PDB file of C-alpha atoms and ligand atoms in Angstrom:
ATOM      1  CA  MET A 274       7.022  -2.686 -14.177  1.00 47.00           C
ATOM      2  CA  ASP A 275       3.386  -3.481 -14.844  1.00 48.00           C
ATOM      3  CA  ASP A 276       1.613  -1.399 -17.413  1.00 53.00           C
ATOM      4  CA  VAL A 277      -1.351   0.189 -15.645  1.00 52.00           C
ATOM      5  CA  ARG A 278      -3.147   0.871 -18.917  1.00 55.00           C
ATOM      6  CA  LYS A 279      -3.317  -2.857 -19.610  1.00 70.00           C
ATOM      7  CA  MET A 280      -4.410  -3.673 -16.090  1.00 83.00           C
ATOM      8  CA  LYS A 281      -8.013  -4.736 -15.552  1.00 89.00           C
ATOM      9  CA  PHE A 282     -10.266  -2.605 -13.428  1.00 90.00           C
ATOM     10  CA  GLU A 283     -12.372  -4.231 -10.690  1.00 91.00           C
ATOM     11  CA  LYS A 284     -15.441  -2.012 -10.465  1.00 90.00           C
ATOM     12  CA  ASP A 285     -17.209  -4.029  -7.776  1.00 93.00           C
ATOM     13  CA  ILE A 286     -14.727  -2.946  -5.112  1.00 95.00           C
ATOM     14  CA  VAL A 287     -14.073   0.621  -3.955  1.00 96.00           C
ATOM     15  CA  ILE A 288     -11.788   1.751  -1.164  1.00 97.00           C
ATOM     16  CA  ILE A 289     -13.035   4.823   0.676  1.00 97.00           C
ATOM     17  CA  VAL A 290     -10.575   6.989   2.565  1.00 98.00           C
ATOM     18  CA  ASN A 291     -11.299  10.200   4.475  1.00 96.00           C
ATOM     19  CA  PRO A 292      -9.047  13.297   4.273  1.00 97.00           C
ATOM     20  CA  ASN A 293      -7.855  12.711   7.844  1.00 97.00           C
ATOM     21  CA  ILE A 294      -6.435   9.318   6.939  1.00 97.00           C
ATOM     22  CA  ILE A 295      -4.912  10.750   3.755  1.00 98.00           C
ATOM     23  CA  ASP A 296      -3.067  13.240   6.002  1.00 97.00           C
ATOM     24  CA  ASN A 297      -1.802  10.384   8.193  1.00 97.00           C
ATOM     25  CA  LEU A 298      -0.613   8.497   5.118  1.00 98.00           C
ATOM     26  CA  LYS A 299       1.283  11.595   3.951  1.00 97.00           C
ATOM     27  CA  ILE A 300       2.929  12.011   7.382  1.00 97.00           C
ATOM     28  CA  CYS A 301       3.991   8.353   7.300  1.00 95.00           C
ATOM     29  CA  VAL A 302       5.411   8.754   3.771  1.00 94.00           C
ATOM     30  CA  LYS A 303       7.315  11.958   4.650  1.00 95.00           C
ATOM     31  CA  LYS A 304       8.774  10.350   7.785  1.00 92.00           C
ATOM     32  CA  ALA A 305      10.107   7.344   5.891  1.00 89.00           C
ATOM     33  CA  SER A 306      11.478   9.377   2.973  1.00 87.00           C
ATOM     34  CA  PRO A 307      13.707   8.668   1.072  1.00 84.00           C
ATOM     35  CA  ASN A 308      12.835   5.056   1.964  1.00 85.00           C
ATOM     36  CA  GLU A 309       9.451   3.569   1.232  1.00 86.00           C
ATOM     37  CA  ALA A 310       6.864   3.965   3.971  1.00 89.00           C
ATOM     38  CA  CYS A 311       4.526   1.176   4.941  1.00 87.00           C
ATOM     39  CA  GLY A 312       1.579   0.534   7.181  1.00 89.00           C
ATOM     40  CA  LEU A 313      -1.837  -1.019   7.486  1.00 89.00           C
ATOM     41  CA  LEU A 314      -5.316   0.380   6.984  1.00 93.00           C
ATOM     42  CA  PHE A 315      -8.121  -0.963   9.125  1.00 92.00           C
ATOM     43  CA  GLY A 316     -11.848  -0.424   8.770  1.00 94.00           C
ATOM     44  CA  ASP A 317     -15.132  -1.920   7.682  1.00 93.00           C
ATOM     45  CA  ILE A 318     -16.356  -3.662   4.572  1.00 93.00           C
ATOM     46  CA  LYS A 319     -19.906  -2.886   3.517  1.00 95.00           C
ATOM     47  CA  GLU A 320     -21.975  -4.478   0.805  1.00 95.00           C
ATOM     48  CA  VAL A 321     -23.858  -1.727  -1.020  1.00 93.00           C
ATOM     49  CA  GLN A 322     -26.581  -2.184  -3.615  1.00 92.00           C
ATOM     50  CA  VAL A 323     -25.979  -0.285  -6.860  1.00 88.00           C
ATOM     51  CA  ILE A 324     -27.818  -0.359 -10.221  1.00 88.00           C
ATOM     52  CA  GLU A 325     -25.503  -3.043 -11.628  1.00 82.00           C
ATOM     53  CA  GLY A 326     -25.786  -5.239  -8.538  1.00 87.00           C
ATOM     54  CA  PHE A 327     -23.592  -5.152  -5.466  1.00 91.00           C
ATOM     55  CA  GLN A 328     -20.497  -3.177  -4.684  1.00 94.00           C
ATOM     56  CA  TYR A 329     -18.069  -3.759  -1.824  1.00 94.00           C
ATOM     57  CA  HIS A 330     -17.022  -0.621  -0.018  1.00 96.00           C
ATOM     58  CA  TYR A 331     -13.800  -0.918   1.960  1.00 96.00           C
ATOM     59  CA  ILE A 332     -14.036   1.984   4.384  1.00 96.00           C
ATOM     60  CA  ALA A 333     -10.742   2.993   6.017  1.00 96.00           C
ATOM     61  CA  GLN A 334     -11.079   4.148   9.622  1.00 95.00           C
ATOM     62  CA  LYS A 335      -7.670   3.710  11.175  1.00 93.00           C
ATOM     63  CA  PHE A 336      -4.095   3.755   9.920  1.00 94.00           C
ATOM     64  CA  GLU A 337      -1.029   2.199  11.543  1.00 89.00           C
ATOM     65  CA  CYS A 338       2.271   3.502  10.188  1.00 90.00           C
ATOM     66  CA  PHE A 339       5.184   1.069  10.588  1.00 83.00           C
ATOM     67  CA  GLU A 340       8.669   2.348  11.152  1.00 75.00           C
ATOM     68  CA  SER A 341      11.051   0.234   9.175  1.00 65.00           C
ATOM     69  CA  ASP A 342      14.839   0.011   9.422  1.00 61.00           C
ATOM     70  CA  GLU A 343      14.824  -1.866   6.171  1.00 60.00           C
ATOM     71  CA  LYS A 344      15.655  -0.028   3.000  1.00 58.00           C
ATOM     72  CA  SER A 345      12.480  -1.418   1.511  1.00 58.00           C
ATOM     73  CA  PRO A 346       9.132  -2.089   3.204  1.00 56.00           C
ATOM     74  CA  VAL A 347       8.731  -5.155   1.056  1.00 56.00           C
ATOM     75  CA  SER A 348      11.218  -7.163   3.098  1.00 59.00           C
ATOM     76  CA  PHE A 349       9.784  -5.596   6.245  1.00 60.00           C
ATOM     77  CA  LEU A 350       6.314  -6.860   5.389  1.00 63.00           C
ATOM     78  CA  ILE A 351       7.458 -10.357   4.579  1.00 59.00           C
ATOM     79  CA  GLU A 352       9.744 -10.709   7.608  1.00 68.00           C
ATOM     80  CA  ASN A 353       7.123  -9.345   9.933  1.00 70.00           C
ATOM     81  CA  ILE A 354       4.080 -11.438   9.143  1.00 70.00           C
ATOM     82  CA  LYS A 355       3.985 -12.138  12.894  1.00 73.00           C
ATOM     83  CA  LYS A 356       3.969  -8.450  13.767  1.00 74.00           C
ATOM     84  CA  LEU A 357       1.364  -7.814  11.086  1.00 73.00           C
ATOM     85  CA  ASN A 358      -0.802 -10.471  12.662  1.00 76.00           C
ATOM     86  CA  GLU A 359      -0.432  -8.901  16.107  1.00 80.00           C
ATOM     87  CA  VAL A 360      -1.361  -5.391  14.967  1.00 79.00           C
ATOM     88  CA  TRP A 361      -4.231  -6.801  12.991  1.00 76.00           C
ATOM     89  CA  GLN A 362      -5.556  -8.833  15.942  1.00 81.00           C
ATOM     90  CA  ASN A 363      -5.288  -5.788  18.195  1.00 82.00           C
ATOM     91  CA  ALA A 364      -7.352  -3.723  15.749  1.00 81.00           C
ATOM     92  CA  ALA A 365      -9.925  -6.488  15.568  1.00 82.00           C
ATOM     93  CA  GLN A 366     -10.234  -6.962  19.325  1.00 87.00           C
ATOM     94  CA  LYS A 367      -9.857  -3.387  20.543  1.00 85.00           C
ATOM     95  CA  PHE A 368     -11.586  -1.466  17.783  1.00 83.00           C
ATOM     96  CA  ASN A 369     -13.621  -4.159  16.061  1.00 87.00           C
ATOM     97  CA  LEU A 370     -12.004  -3.252  12.752  1.00 89.00           C
ATOM     98  CA  ARG A 371     -10.577  -5.518  10.109  1.00 87.00           C
ATOM     99  CA  LEU A 372      -7.559  -5.215   7.909  1.00 86.00           C
ATOM    100  CA  ILE A 373      -8.633  -3.618   4.656  1.00 91.00           C
ATOM    101  CA  SER A 374      -5.361  -2.653   3.002  1.00 92.00           C
ATOM    102  CA  ILE A 375      -1.597  -3.010   3.084  1.00 90.00           C
ATOM    103  CA  PHE A 376      -0.120   0.413   2.407  1.00 92.00           C
ATOM    104  CA  HIS A 377       3.298   1.461   1.127  1.00 91.00           C
ATOM    105  CA  SER A 378       4.842   4.308  -0.809  1.00 92.00           C
ATOM    106  CA  HIS A 379       7.057   4.603  -3.858  1.00 91.00           C
ATOM    107  CA  PRO A 380       9.637   7.375  -4.367  1.00 89.00           C
ATOM    108  CA  ALA A 381       7.851   8.088  -7.650  1.00 90.00           C
ATOM    109  CA  GLY A 382       4.709   6.624  -9.172  1.00 92.00           C
ATOM    110  CA  SER A 383       1.988   4.556  -7.577  1.00 93.00           C
ATOM    111  CA  SER A 384       1.684   1.392  -9.633  1.00 93.00           C
ATOM    112  CA  PRO A 385       2.835  -2.018  -8.332  1.00 93.00           C
ATOM    113  CA  SER A 386       6.432  -2.989  -9.095  1.00 91.00           C
ATOM    114  CA  GLY A 387       7.495  -6.494 -10.104  1.00 90.00           C
ATOM    115  CA  VAL A 388       8.498  -7.095  -6.483  1.00 86.00           C
ATOM    116  CA  ASP A 389       5.075  -5.896  -5.311  1.00 89.00           C
ATOM    117  CA  HIS A 390       3.490  -8.344  -7.719  1.00 90.00           C
ATOM    118  CA  ASP A 391       5.552 -11.200  -6.223  1.00 88.00           C
ATOM    119  CA  ASN A 392       4.656 -10.137  -2.677  1.00 85.00           C
ATOM    120  CA  MET A 393       0.952  -9.818  -3.462  1.00 88.00           C
ATOM    121  CA  GLU A 394       1.077 -13.343  -4.814  1.00 89.00           C
ATOM    122  CA  PHE A 395       3.070 -14.552  -1.783  1.00 85.00           C
ATOM    123  CA  LEU A 396       0.635 -13.074   0.757  1.00 82.00           C
ATOM    124  CA  ASP A 397      -2.331 -14.384  -1.185  1.00 86.00           C
ATOM    125  CA  ASN A 398      -0.913 -17.888  -0.898  1.00 86.00           C
ATOM    126  CA  CYS A 399       0.575 -17.655   2.608  1.00 78.00           C
ATOM    127  CA  GLY A 400      -2.356 -19.483   4.156  1.00 79.00           C
ATOM    128  CA  ASN A 401      -3.585 -16.610   6.336  1.00 74.00           C
ATOM    129  CA  ARG A 402      -7.117 -15.849   5.226  1.00 76.00           C
ATOM    130  CA  ALA A 403      -6.743 -12.193   6.296  1.00 72.00           C
ATOM    131  CA  PHE A 404      -4.312 -11.730   3.417  1.00 76.00           C
ATOM    132  CA  LYS A 405      -6.450 -13.436   0.789  1.00 81.00           C
ATOM    133  CA  ASN A 406      -7.494 -11.031  -2.003  1.00 84.00           C
ATOM    134  CA  GLN A 407      -5.777  -8.270  -0.084  1.00 86.00           C
ATOM    135  CA  ILE A 408      -6.043  -4.679  -1.282  1.00 93.00           C
ATOM    136  CA  TRP A 409      -2.711  -2.922  -1.646  1.00 94.00           C
ATOM    137  CA  THR A 410      -2.588   0.850  -1.568  1.00 96.00           C
ATOM    138  CA  ILE A 411       0.433   2.666  -2.986  1.00 95.00           C
ATOM    139  CA  MET A 412       1.174   6.370  -2.526  1.00 96.00           C
ATOM    140  CA  ASP A 413       3.463   8.386  -4.779  1.00 96.00           C
ATOM    141  CA  ALA A 414       5.906  10.186  -2.445  1.00 95.00           C
ATOM    142  CA  GLN A 415       6.156  13.104  -4.867  1.00 95.00           C
ATOM    143  CA  ASN A 416       2.547  14.088  -5.489  1.00 96.00           C
ATOM    144  CA  PHE A 417       0.846  11.921  -2.789  1.00 97.00           C
ATOM    145  CA  ASN A 418      -1.360  10.310  -5.396  1.00 96.00           C
ATOM    146  CA  LEU A 419      -2.977   7.169  -3.960  1.00 97.00           C
ATOM    147  CA  ASN A 420      -3.782   4.092  -6.036  1.00 97.00           C
ATOM    148  CA  ALA A 421      -5.309   0.788  -4.972  1.00 98.00           C
ATOM    149  CA  TYR A 422      -4.964  -2.735  -6.342  1.00 97.00           C
ATOM    150  CA  ILE A 423      -6.377  -6.123  -5.506  1.00 95.00           C
ATOM    151  CA  TYR A 424      -4.821  -9.498  -6.152  1.00 91.00           C
ATOM    152  CA  TYR A 425      -7.634 -11.636  -7.479  1.00 88.00           C
ATOM    153  CA  ASN A 426      -7.646 -14.871  -9.480  1.00 86.00           C
ATOM    154  CA  GLU A 427      -3.873 -14.704  -9.782  1.00 86.00           C
ATOM    155  CA  GLU A 428      -3.754 -11.259 -11.274  1.00 91.00           C
ATOM    156  CA  ILE A 429      -3.547  -7.667 -10.099  1.00 94.00           C
ATOM    157  CA  MET A 430      -6.566  -5.488 -10.756  1.00 95.00           C
ATOM    158  CA  LYS A 431      -6.902  -1.788 -10.147  1.00 96.00           C
ATOM    159  CA  ILE A 432      -9.733  -0.524  -7.950  1.00 96.00           C
ATOM    160  CA  ALA A 433     -11.117   2.957  -7.354  1.00 96.00           C
ATOM    161  CA  VAL A 434     -10.009   5.112  -4.427  1.00 97.00           C
ATOM    162  CA  GLU A 435     -12.711   7.462  -3.217  1.00 97.00           C
ATOM    163  CA  ILE A 436     -11.878  10.334  -0.888  1.00 95.00           C
ATOM    164  CA  ASN A 437     -14.957  11.158   1.170  1.00 90.00           C
ATOM    165  CA  LYS A 438     -15.538  14.389   3.015  1.00 74.00           C
TER     166      LYS A 438
HETATM  167 ZN1   ZN B1277       5.995  -1.165  -4.136  1.00 74.32          ZN
END
């Protein structure tokens, strides 16, 4: 288990999620329980000028919950790169949205496991540019706390989750 306190924080990237999407994430998590839920968040990426320079806002606009027969979504994600690509292309063509985060839940806690770390590294190196520096969002199935992480320069960094109204 990674120690979140030691994890670096990437302040130049923020993921912004509206309460509606949070509700959809919760529904997805409850449906999959006691297994881990998983899905994809699609939206826009905007470059915003702040005092310190530029910030990248990943704005979630659409959530696709995946039903998984697997006991863990991790194997589901890896075995279904093709399906991931299809859903992602559909979002791009139909809604003009891009993949902004891979979502899954944990029975308790919302920090990346060792397996998550391996999978973040795997996707980063899988050759598909859509998965490069991918943001992973993890929801705690007990208190629905949502955390976000990015795999960057071969390490996991935490990023801020902002819930807008
Ligand atoms: Zn996990």
